[in-house]
Short mmCIF file of C-alpha atoms and ligand atoms in Angstrom, two decimals:
data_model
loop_
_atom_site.label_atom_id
_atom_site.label_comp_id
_atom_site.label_asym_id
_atom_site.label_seq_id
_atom_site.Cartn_x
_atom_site.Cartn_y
_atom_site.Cartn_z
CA UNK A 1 -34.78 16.28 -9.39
CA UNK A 2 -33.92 19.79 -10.99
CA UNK A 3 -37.58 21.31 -11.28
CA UNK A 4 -41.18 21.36 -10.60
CA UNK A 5 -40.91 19.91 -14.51
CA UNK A 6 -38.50 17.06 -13.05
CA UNK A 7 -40.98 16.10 -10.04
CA UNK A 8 -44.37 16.39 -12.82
CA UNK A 9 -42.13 13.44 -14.51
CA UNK A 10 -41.37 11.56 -11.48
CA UNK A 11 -45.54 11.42 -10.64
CA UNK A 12 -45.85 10.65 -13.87
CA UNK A 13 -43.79 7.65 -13.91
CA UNK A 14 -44.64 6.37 -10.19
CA UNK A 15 -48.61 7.02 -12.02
CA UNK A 16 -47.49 3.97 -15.06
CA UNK A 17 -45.90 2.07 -12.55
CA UNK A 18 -48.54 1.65 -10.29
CA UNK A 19 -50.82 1.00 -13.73
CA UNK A 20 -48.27 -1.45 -14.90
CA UNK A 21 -48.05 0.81 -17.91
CA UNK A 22 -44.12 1.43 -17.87
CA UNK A 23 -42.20 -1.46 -18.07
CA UNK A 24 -44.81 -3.90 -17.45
CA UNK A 25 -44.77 -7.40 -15.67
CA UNK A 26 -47.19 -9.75 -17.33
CA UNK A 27 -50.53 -10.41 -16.45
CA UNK A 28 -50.43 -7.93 -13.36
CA UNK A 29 -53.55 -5.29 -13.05
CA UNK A 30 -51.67 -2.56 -10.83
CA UNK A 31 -48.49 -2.88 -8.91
CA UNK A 32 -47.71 -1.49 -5.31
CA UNK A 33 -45.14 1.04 -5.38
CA UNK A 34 -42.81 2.88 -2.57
CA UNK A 35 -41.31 5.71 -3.87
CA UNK A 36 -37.81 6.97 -2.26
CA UNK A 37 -36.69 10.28 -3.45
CA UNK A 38 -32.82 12.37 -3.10
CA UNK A 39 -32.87 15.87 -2.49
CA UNK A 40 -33.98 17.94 -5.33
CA UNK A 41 -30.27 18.65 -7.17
CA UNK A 42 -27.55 20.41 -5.73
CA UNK A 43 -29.41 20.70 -2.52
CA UNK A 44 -26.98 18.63 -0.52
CA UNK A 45 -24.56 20.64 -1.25
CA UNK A 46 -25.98 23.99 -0.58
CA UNK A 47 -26.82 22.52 2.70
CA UNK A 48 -22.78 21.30 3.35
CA UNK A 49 -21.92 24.39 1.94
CA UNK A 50 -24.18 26.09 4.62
CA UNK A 51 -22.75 24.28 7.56
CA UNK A 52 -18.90 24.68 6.61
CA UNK A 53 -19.85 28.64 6.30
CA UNK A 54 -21.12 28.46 9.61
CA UNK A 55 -18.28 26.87 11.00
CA UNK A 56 -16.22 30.04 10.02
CA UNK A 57 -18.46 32.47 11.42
CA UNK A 58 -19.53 33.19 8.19
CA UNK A 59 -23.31 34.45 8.52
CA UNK A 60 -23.64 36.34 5.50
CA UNK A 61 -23.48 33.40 3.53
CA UNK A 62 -25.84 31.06 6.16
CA UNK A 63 -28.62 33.47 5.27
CA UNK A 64 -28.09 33.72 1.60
CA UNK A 65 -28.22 30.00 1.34
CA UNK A 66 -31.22 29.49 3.45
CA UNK A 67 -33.00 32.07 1.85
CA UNK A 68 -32.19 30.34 -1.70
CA UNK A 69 -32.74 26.84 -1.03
CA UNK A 70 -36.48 28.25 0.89
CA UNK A 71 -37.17 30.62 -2.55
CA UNK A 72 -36.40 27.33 -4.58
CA UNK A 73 -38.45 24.87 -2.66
CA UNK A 74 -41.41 27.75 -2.54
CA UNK A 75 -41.35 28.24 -6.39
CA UNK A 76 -41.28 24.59 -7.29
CA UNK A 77 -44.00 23.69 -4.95
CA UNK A 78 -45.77 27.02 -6.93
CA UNK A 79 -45.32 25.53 -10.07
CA UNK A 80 -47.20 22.19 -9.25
CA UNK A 81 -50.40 23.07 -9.50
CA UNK A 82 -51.31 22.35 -6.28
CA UNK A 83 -55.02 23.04 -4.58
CA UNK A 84 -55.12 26.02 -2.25
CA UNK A 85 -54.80 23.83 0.75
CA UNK A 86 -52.21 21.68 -0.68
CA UNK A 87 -50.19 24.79 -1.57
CA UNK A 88 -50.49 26.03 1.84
CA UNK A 89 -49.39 22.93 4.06
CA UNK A 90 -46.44 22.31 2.05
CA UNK A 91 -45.57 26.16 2.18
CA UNK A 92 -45.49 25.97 6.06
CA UNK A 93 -43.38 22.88 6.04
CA UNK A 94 -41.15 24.17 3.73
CA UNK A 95 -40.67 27.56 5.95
CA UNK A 96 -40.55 25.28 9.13
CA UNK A 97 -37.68 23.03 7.82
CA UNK A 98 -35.69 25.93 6.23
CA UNK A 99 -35.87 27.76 9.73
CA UNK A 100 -34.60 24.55 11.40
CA UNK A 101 -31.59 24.53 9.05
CA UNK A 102 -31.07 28.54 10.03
CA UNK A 103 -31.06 27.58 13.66
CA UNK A 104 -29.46 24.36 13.23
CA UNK A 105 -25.93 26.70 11.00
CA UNK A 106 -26.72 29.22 13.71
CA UNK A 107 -25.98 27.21 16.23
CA UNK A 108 -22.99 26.00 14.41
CA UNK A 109 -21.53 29.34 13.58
CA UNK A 110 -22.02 29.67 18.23
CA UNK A 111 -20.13 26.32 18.31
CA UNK A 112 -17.36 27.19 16.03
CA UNK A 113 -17.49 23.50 14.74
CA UNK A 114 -19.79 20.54 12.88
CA UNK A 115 -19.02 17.21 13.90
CA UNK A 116 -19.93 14.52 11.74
CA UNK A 117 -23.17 14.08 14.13
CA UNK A 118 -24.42 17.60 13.42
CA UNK A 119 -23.46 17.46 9.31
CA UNK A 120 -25.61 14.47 9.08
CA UNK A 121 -28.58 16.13 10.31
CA UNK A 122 -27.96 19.71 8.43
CA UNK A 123 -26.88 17.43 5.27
CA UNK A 124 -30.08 15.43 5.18
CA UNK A 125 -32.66 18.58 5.06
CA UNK A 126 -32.75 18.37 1.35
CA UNK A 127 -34.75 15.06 1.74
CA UNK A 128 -37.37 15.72 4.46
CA UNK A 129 -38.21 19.17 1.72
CA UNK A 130 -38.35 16.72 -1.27
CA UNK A 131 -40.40 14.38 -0.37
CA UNK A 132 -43.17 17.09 0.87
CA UNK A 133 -43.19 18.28 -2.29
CA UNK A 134 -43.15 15.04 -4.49
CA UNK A 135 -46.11 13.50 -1.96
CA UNK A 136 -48.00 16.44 -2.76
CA UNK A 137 -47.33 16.02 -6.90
CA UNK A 138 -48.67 12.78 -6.32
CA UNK A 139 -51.54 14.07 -4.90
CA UNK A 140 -52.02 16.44 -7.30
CA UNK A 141 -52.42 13.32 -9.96
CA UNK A 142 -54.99 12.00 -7.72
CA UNK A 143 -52.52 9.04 -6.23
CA UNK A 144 -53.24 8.75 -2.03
CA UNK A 145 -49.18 9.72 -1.07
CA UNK A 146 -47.68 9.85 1.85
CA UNK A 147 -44.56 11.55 2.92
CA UNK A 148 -42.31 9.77 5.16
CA UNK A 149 -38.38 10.16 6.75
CA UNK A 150 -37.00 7.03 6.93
CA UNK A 151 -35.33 8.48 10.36
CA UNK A 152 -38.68 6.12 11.11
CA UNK A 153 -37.66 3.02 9.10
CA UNK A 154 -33.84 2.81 8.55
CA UNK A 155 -32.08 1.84 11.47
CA UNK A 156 -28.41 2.24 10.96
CA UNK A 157 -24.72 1.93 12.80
CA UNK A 158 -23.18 5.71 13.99
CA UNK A 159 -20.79 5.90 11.90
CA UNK A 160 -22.04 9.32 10.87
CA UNK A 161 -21.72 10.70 7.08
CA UNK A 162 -21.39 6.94 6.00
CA UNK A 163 -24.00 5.16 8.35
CA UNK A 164 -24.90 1.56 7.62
CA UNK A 165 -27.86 0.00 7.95
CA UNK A 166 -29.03 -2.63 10.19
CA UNK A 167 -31.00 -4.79 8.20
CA UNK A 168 -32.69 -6.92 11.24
CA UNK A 169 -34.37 -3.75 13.10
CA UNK A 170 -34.96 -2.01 9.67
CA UNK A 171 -37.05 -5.15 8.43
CA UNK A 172 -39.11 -4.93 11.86
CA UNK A 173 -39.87 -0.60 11.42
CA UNK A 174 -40.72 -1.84 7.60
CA UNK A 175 -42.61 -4.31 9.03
CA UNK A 176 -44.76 -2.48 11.82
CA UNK A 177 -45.26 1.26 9.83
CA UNK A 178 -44.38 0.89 5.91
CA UNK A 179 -45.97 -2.17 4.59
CA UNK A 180 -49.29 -1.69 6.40
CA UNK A 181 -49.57 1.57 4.10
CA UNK A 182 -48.72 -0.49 1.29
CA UNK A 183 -51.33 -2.75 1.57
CA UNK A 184 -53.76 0.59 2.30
CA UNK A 185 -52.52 1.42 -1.28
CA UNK A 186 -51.19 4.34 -0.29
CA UNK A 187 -48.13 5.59 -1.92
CA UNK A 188 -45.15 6.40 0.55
CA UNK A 189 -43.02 8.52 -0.49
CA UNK A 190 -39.85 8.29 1.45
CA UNK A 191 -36.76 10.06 2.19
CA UNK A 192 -33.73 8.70 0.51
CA UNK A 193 -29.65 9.30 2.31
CA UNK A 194 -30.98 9.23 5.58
CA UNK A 195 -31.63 7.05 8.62
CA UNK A 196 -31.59 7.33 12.38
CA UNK A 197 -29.15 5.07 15.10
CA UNK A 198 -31.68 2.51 17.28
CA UNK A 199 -31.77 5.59 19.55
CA UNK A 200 -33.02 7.48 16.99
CA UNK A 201 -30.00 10.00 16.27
CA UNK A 202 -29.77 11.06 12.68
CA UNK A 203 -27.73 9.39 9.96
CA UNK A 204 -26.72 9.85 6.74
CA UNK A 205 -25.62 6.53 4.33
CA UNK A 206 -22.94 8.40 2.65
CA UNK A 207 -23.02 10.88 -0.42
CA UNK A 208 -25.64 9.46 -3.01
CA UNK A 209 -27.11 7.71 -0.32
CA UNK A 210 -30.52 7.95 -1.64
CA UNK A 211 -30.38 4.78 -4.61
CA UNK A 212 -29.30 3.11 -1.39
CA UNK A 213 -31.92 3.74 1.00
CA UNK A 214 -33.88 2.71 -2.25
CA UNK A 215 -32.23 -1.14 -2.14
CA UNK A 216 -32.26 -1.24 1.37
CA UNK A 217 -35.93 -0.39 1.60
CA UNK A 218 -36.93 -2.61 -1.66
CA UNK A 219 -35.16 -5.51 0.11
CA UNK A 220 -37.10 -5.16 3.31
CA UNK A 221 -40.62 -4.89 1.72
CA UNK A 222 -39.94 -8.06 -0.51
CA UNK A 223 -39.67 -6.22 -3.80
CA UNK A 224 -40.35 -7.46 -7.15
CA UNK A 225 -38.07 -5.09 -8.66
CA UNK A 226 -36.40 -1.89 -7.65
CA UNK A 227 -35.91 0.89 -10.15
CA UNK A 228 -33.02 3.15 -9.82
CA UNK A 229 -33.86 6.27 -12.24
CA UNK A 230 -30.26 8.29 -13.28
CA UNK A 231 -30.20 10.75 -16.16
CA UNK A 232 -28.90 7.64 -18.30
CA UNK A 233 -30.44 4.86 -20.50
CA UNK A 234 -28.72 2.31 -17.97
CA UNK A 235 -24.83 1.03 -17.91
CA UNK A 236 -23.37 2.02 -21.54
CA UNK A 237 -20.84 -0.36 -23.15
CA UNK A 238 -18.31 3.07 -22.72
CA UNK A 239 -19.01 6.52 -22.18
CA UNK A 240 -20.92 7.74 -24.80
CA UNK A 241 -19.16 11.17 -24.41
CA UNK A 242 -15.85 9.31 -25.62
CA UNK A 243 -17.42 6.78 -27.71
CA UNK A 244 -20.17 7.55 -31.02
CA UNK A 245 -21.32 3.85 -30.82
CA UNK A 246 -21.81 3.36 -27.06
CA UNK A 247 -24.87 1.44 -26.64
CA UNK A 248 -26.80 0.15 -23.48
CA UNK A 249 -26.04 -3.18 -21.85
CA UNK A 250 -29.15 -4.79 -21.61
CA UNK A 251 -28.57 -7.34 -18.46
CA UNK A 252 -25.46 -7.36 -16.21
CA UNK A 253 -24.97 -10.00 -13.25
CA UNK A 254 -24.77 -7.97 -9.52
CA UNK A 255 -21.18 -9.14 -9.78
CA UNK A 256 -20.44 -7.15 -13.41
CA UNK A 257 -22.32 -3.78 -12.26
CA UNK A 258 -19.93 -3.93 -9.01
CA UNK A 259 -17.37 -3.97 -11.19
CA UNK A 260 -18.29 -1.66 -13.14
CA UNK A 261 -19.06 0.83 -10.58
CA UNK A 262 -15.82 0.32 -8.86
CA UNK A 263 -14.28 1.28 -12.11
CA UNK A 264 -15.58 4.69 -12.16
CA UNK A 265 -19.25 3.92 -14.39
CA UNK A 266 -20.78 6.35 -11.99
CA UNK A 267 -24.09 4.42 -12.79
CA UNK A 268 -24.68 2.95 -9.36
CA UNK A 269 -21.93 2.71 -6.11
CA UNK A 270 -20.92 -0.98 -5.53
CA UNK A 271 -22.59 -0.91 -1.81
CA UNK A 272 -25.97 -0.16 -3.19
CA UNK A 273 -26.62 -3.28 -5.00
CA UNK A 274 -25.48 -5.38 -1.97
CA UNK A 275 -29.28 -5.49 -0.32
CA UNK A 276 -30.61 -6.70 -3.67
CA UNK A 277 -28.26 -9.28 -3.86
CA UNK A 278 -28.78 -10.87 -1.01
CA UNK A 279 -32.56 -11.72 -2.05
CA UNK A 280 -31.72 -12.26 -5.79
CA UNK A 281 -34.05 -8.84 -6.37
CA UNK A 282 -33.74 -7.64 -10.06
CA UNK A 283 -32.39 -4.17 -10.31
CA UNK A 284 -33.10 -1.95 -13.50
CA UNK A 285 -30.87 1.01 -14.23
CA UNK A 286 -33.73 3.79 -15.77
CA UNK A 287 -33.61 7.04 -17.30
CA UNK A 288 -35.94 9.84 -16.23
CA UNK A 289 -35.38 11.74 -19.14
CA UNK A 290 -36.42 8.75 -21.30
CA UNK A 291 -38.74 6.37 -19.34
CA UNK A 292 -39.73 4.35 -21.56
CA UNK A 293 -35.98 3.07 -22.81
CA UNK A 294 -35.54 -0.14 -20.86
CA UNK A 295 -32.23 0.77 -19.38
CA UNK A 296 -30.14 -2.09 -17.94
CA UNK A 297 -31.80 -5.19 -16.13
CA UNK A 298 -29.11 -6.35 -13.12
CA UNK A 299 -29.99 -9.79 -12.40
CA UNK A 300 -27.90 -13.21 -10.97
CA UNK A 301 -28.08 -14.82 -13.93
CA UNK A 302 -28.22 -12.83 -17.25
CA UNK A 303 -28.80 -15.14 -20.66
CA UNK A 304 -25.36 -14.70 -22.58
CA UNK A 305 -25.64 -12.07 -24.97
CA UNK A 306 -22.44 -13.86 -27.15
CA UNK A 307 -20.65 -11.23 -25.57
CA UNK A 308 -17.63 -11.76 -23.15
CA UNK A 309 -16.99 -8.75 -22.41
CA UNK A 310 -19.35 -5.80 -21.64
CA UNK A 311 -18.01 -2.83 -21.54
CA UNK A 312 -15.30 -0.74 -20.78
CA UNK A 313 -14.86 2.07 -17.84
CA UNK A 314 -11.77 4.42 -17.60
CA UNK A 315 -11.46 6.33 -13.99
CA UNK A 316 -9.41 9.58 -14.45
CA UNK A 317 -7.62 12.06 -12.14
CA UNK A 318 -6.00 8.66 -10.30
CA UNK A 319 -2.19 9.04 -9.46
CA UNK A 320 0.07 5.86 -9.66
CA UNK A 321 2.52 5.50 -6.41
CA UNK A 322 5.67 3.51 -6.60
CA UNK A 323 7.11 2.35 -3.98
CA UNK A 324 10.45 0.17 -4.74
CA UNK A 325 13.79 -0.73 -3.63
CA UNK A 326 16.24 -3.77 -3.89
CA UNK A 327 15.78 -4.57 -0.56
CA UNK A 328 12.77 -5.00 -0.47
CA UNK A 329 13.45 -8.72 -2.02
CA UNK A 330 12.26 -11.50 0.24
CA UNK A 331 11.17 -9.10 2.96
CA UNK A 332 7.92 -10.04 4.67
CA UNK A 333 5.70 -7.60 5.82
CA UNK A 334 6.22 -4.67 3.14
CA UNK A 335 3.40 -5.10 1.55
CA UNK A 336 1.56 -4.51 4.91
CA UNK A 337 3.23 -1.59 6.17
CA UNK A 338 2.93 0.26 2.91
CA UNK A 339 -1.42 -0.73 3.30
CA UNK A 340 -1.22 0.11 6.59
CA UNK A 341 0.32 3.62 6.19
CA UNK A 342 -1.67 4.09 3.35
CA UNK A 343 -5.49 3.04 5.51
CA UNK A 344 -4.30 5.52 8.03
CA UNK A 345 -4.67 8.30 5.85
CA UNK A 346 -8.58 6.72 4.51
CA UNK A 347 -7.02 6.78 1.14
CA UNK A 348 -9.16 4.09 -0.86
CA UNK A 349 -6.88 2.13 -3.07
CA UNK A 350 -8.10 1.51 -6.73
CA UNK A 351 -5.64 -0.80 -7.75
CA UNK A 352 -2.55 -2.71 -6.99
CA UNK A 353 -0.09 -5.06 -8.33
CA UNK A 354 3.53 -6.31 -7.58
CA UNK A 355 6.14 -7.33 -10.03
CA UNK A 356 7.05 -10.82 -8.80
CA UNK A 357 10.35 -9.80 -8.32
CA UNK A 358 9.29 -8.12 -5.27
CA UNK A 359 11.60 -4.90 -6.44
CA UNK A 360 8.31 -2.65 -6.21
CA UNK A 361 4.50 -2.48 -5.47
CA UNK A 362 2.76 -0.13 -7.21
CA UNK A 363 -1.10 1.24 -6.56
CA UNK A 364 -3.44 3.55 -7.66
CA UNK A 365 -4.99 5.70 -5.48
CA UNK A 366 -7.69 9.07 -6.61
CA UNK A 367 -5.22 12.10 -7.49
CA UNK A 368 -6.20 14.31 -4.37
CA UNK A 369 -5.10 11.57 -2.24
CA UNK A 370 -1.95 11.27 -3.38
CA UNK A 371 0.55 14.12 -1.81
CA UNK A 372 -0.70 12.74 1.34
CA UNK A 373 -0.14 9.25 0.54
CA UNK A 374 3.50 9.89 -0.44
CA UNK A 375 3.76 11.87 3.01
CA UNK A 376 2.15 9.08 4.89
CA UNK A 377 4.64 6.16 3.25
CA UNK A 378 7.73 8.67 3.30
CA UNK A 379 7.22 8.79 6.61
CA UNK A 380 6.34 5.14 7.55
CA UNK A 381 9.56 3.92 5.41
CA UNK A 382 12.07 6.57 6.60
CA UNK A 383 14.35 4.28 8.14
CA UNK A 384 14.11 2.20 5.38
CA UNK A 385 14.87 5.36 2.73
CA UNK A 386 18.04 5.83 4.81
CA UNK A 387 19.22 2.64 4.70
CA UNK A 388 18.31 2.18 1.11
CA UNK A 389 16.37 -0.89 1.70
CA UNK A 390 13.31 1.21 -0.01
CA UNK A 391 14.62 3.55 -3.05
CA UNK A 392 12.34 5.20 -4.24
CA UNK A 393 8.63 6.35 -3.17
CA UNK A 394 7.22 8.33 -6.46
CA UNK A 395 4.16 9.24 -7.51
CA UNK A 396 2.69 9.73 -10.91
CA UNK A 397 0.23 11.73 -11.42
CA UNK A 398 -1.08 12.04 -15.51
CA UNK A 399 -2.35 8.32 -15.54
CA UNK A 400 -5.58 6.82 -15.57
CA UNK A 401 -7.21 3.35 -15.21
CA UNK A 402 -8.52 2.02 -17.97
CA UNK A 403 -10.91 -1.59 -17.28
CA UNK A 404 -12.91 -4.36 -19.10
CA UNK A 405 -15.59 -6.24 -17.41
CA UNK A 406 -17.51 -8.97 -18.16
CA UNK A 407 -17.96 -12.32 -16.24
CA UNK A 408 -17.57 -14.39 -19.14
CA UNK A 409 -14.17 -13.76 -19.62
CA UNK A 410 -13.33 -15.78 -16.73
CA UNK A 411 -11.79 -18.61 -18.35
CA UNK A 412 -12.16 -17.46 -21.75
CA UNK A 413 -8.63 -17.57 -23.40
CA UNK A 414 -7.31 -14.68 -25.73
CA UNK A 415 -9.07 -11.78 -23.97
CA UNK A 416 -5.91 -10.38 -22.59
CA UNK A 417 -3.83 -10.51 -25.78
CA UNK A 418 -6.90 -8.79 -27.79
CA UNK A 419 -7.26 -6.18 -25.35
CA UNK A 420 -3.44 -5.76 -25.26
CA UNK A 421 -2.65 -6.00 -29.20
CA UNK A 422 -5.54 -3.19 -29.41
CA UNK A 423 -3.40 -0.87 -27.78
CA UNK A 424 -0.05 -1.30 -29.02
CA UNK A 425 -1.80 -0.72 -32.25
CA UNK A 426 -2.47 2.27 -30.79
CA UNK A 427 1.12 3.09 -30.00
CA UNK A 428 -0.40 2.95 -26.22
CA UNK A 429 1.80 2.18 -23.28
CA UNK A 430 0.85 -0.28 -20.81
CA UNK A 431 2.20 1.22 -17.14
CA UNK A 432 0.83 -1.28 -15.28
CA UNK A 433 -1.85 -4.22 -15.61
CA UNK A 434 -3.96 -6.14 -12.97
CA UNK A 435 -6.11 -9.21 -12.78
CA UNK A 436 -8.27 -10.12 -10.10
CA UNK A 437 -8.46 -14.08 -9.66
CA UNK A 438 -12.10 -14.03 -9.99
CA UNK A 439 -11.58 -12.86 -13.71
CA UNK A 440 -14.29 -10.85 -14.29
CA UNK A 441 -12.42 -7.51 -15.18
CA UNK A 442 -8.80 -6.71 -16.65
CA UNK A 443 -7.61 -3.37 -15.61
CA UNK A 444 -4.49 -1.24 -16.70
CA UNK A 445 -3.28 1.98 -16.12
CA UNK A 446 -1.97 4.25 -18.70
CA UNK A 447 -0.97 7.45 -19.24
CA UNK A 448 -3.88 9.99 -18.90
CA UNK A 449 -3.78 11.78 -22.43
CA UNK A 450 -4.04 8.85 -24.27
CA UNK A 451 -6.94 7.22 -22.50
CA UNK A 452 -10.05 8.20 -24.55
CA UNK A 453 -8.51 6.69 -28.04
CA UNK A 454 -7.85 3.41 -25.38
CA UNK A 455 -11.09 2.77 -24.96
CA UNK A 456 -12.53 3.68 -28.32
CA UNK A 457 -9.36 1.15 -29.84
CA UNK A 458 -11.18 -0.89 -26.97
CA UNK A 459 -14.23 -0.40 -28.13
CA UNK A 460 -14.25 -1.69 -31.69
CA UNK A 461 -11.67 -4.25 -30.47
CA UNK A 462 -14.15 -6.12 -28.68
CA UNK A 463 -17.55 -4.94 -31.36
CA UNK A 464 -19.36 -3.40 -28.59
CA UNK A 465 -20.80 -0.81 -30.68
CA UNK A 466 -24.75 -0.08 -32.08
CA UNK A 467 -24.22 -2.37 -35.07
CA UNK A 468 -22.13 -5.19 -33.97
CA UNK A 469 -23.93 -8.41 -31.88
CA UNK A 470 -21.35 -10.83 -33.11
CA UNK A 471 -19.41 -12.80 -30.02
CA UNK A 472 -16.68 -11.24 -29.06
N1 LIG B 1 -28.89 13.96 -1.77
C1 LIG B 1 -27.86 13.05 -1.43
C2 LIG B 1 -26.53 13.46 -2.07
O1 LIG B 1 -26.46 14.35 -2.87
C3 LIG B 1 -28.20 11.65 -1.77
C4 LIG B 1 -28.47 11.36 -3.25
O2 LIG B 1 -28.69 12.26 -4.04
O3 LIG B 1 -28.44 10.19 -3.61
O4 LIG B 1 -25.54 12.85 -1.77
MG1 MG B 2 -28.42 10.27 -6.97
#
C-alpha cells in the first residue's frame, strides 16, 4: 500500500468481496472476510533503516525517519475522508506508535546494539500503523472493522526475524478471539509479518511476512479461499518485462507455484503456500491495480490446460562455484563437507549438480554470497588444496539460472531436447543443467548476458505466448 489512493482500493475490494461482487462464488449472498494487511510500502525499511542508524549513534537520522514515517501516516490518514472523531483516534495512535519507535531507536542508539529480539519489534511498527488506518477506511465505507495485531493470534517459535508459526496454539487464539468477530460480521483487519512467542515476545515471520500471516491465518479460520493481492495479474508464463507475449497462468498446482517461486517468480515465497496446502485451500494470485483480472487460481489439482510446461523463471545476480579436483574420485564425504562449509556461512544454495565422474560439484549460490562461500570452502579444503586432492575452488560470477516448470513434464518425453535445441539455436551455452527426480522443473545455468533472449527462444519454443493454446 503506497497511498491513501492505494488503501481507498483495498476497502474497495474487501467492500465486493464481502458482496460477492469480485470474483464471485456461486449462489453465495455475502461472504465473511478477514483482511491482513503489510506495512504501507517501504515502511519496513525505513523502520530497519531507523534501528541500524541507531545502532551507530546516529540520532540525526532516528529523528528524520520518525518524523517522516509519522508525517506520512498523518497525511494518508488526512486524505481518507475520515469523520472528525475517526480522524482524531487514529491521529493519536499514529503519534503514540511513532513515539514508541523514537524510544524504542533511542534506546538502541544507549545500547549500542539491536539484537534480532529488538529488530523484530522496531521492524514490525509498520503493521500495527497500517492496519489503524485501513480499519478506519473501512469504516469510512460503512463496513464494522476492527483493527487487530496478530501479536494476539500468531503464536510462533523465537527464532527472531524468521519466526515460525505454531499452528496448534495459533488455531486455539483464532479460535477463542478471531472467529467469534467473524461470526459478529465484523471485519478484522489484521496485522500481517508479525506474531508473538507463547510468552508473548514479539516476532517477525521473515521479510514479506505479511502474504504469510495471510495463509497462516486463512488456514486457521477454515477459509474458502485466500487472496494474495501483488501489483501483478497473477504468475506470468515469463516476465513480461523480457517477454511481449507473457500471459497469465490461469491455475498452477501448490507444487508448480513452489517451484516457481524458488526460481526467482517473486510472485509468492515457497513457505507461504505451505498452510494452504495442508487443507487443500485454493490460493488466487490478484492484482490490486486490476481487481477484476482473475489472476492465477493455485489449487491441488488444476484441469490440464494442454500445456506441459508453464512457464519459465530466470534468477539473476547468482554466482556458479566450482569446486573440483582428481582426487576427489571415489572419495566419500566431499559432497558433505563442501554443504557443510557452505550451511555455516547461511548461504542458501539454488542449485547443484555433479558430473558423475565425481571430478567436480558445482552450485549456485545468490552473487553476494559468494566471496564468502569461496572463503568458507578455501578454508574447509585447505589441506586438501595442498595436497592437490581438491584443484580448484572458482567462482563465476556473470551467470544466471534459467528454469521451466510445469508438473506435466514429469514423464513427458522430448521436453529436455526442445528446451535444449531452443538454445543452441540461439548460439546459447549450456554451463550447467539440473533435474530434480520429481520432474516438475528443468533448470540450467548460463551465462548472464545472454539470459533474456533464453527465455524469449524459451518462450516461443514451448507457445506460451497470448495467441498460442496449442499443447506443447
Ligand atoms: N512489511 C513486511 C516487509 O516489508 C512484510 C510484507 O510486506 O509482506 O517485509
Ligand atoms: Mg508483500
Amino acid at each position: 500500500m503506497g497511498s491513501a489512493e492505494a488503501i481507498s482500493r483495498v476497502a474497495n475490494i474487501v467492500r465486493k468481496a464481502r458482496e460477492n461482487t469480485l470474483h464471485s462464488t456461486p449462489g453465495v449472498a455475502r461472504r465473511k472476510v478477514v483482511v491482513v494487511v503489510s506495512a504501507m510500502s517501504g515502511v519496513t525499511n525505513d523502520l530497519i533503516r531507523a534501528a541500524q542508524s541507531a545502532v551507530q549513534g546516529q540520532d540525526k537520522v532516528i529523528d528524520e525517519v520518525t518524523q517522516t514515517l509519522r508525517q506520512r501516516h498523518l497525511d494518508t490518514a488526512a486524505a481518507l475522508a475520515l469523520d472528525d472523531s475517526e480522524r482524531r483516534a487514529l491521529e493519536g495512535k499514529v503519534e503514540e506508535l511513532l513515539n514508541h519507535v523514537h524510544s524504542l531507536c533511542r534506546a538502541t542508539a544507549v545500547l549500542g546494539e539491536c539484537t534480532p529480539r529488538g529488530l523484530d519489534v522496531i521492524s514490525g511498527l509498520g503493521e500495527r500503523l497500517s492496519v489503524r488506518i485501513v480499519a478506519a477506511a473501512l469504516r469510512a465505507q460503512g463496513l464494522v472493522a476492527q483493527a487487530i495485531e496478530a501479536t494476539e493470534l500468531i503464536v510462533t517459535d523465537d527464532c527472531f526475524g524468521a519466526a515460525s508459526p505454531l499452528m496448534e496454539e495459533t488455531q486455539e487464539r483464532v479460535r477463542t478471539h478471531l472467529l467469534p468477530l467473524v461470526r459478529g460480521d465484523v471485519v478484522p483487519v489484521i496485522t500481517g509479518f508479525i506474531g508473538a512467542t507463547a510468552n508473548g515476545m514479539p516476532t517477525t515471520l521473515g521479510r514479506g511476512g505479511s502474504d504469510y500471516a495471510a495463509t497462516i491465518l486463512g488456514a486457521c479460520v477454515d477459509s474458502d479461499e485466500i487472496w494474495i493481492w501483488s501489483d501483478v495479474d497473477g504468475v506470468m508464463t515469463a516476465d513480461p518485462r523480457v517477454v511481449n507475449e507473457a500471459r497469465t497462468i490461469d491455475t498452477l498446482s501448490y507444487t508448480e507455484a513452489a517451484e516457481f517461486s524458488y526460481f526467482g517468480a517473486q510472485v509468492i515465497h515457497p513457505k507461504t503456500i505451505l498452510p494452504a496446502v495442508k487443507d487443500g485451500i485454493p490460493l488466487r494470485i490478484l492484482n490490486s491495480f486490476n481487481p477484476a483480472h482473475p489472476g492465477t487460481r493455485i489449487i491441488v489439482h488444476p484441469p490440464p490446460n494442454g500445456r506441459v510446461v508453464k512457464g519459465i523463471t530466470a534468477i539473476k545476480q547468482v554466482s556458479e562455484i566450482t569446486v573440483e579436483g582428481r582426487g576427489m574420485i571415489g572419495i566419500p564425504g566431499i559432497a558433505a563437507r563442501v554443504f557443510a562449509a557452505v550451511a555455516q556461512e547461511q548461504v542458501s544454495v539454488l542449485m547443484i549438480s555433479q558430473s558423475s565422474s565425481e571430478q567436480s560439484i558445482c552450485f549456485v549460490v545468490p552473487r553476494d554470497a559468494a566471496a564468502r562461500t569461496l572463503q568458507a570452502l578455501e578454508r574447509a579444503f585447505q589441506y586438501d588444496i595442498l595436497r592437490h586432492n581438491v584443484e580448484r575452488v572458482s567462482s563465476q560470477d556473470d551467470v544466471a539460472i534459467l528454469a521451466i516448470v510445469g508438473e506435466r513434464m514429469r514423464g513427458t518425453v522430448g521436453i529436455a531436447a526442445r528446451l535444449f535445441s531452443a538454445l543452441a539455436e540461439q548460439g546459447i551455452n549450456i554451463l550447467t543443467i539440473a533435474q530434480g527426480s520429481s520432474e516438475y522443473s528443468i533448470s540450467l545455468v548460463i551465462s548472464a548476458d545472454q539470459v533474456d533472449s533464453a527465455v524469449r527462444a524459451v518462450h516461443a519454443t514451448f507457445d506460451l505466448g497470448k495467441s498460442g493454446h496449442k499443447e506443447n
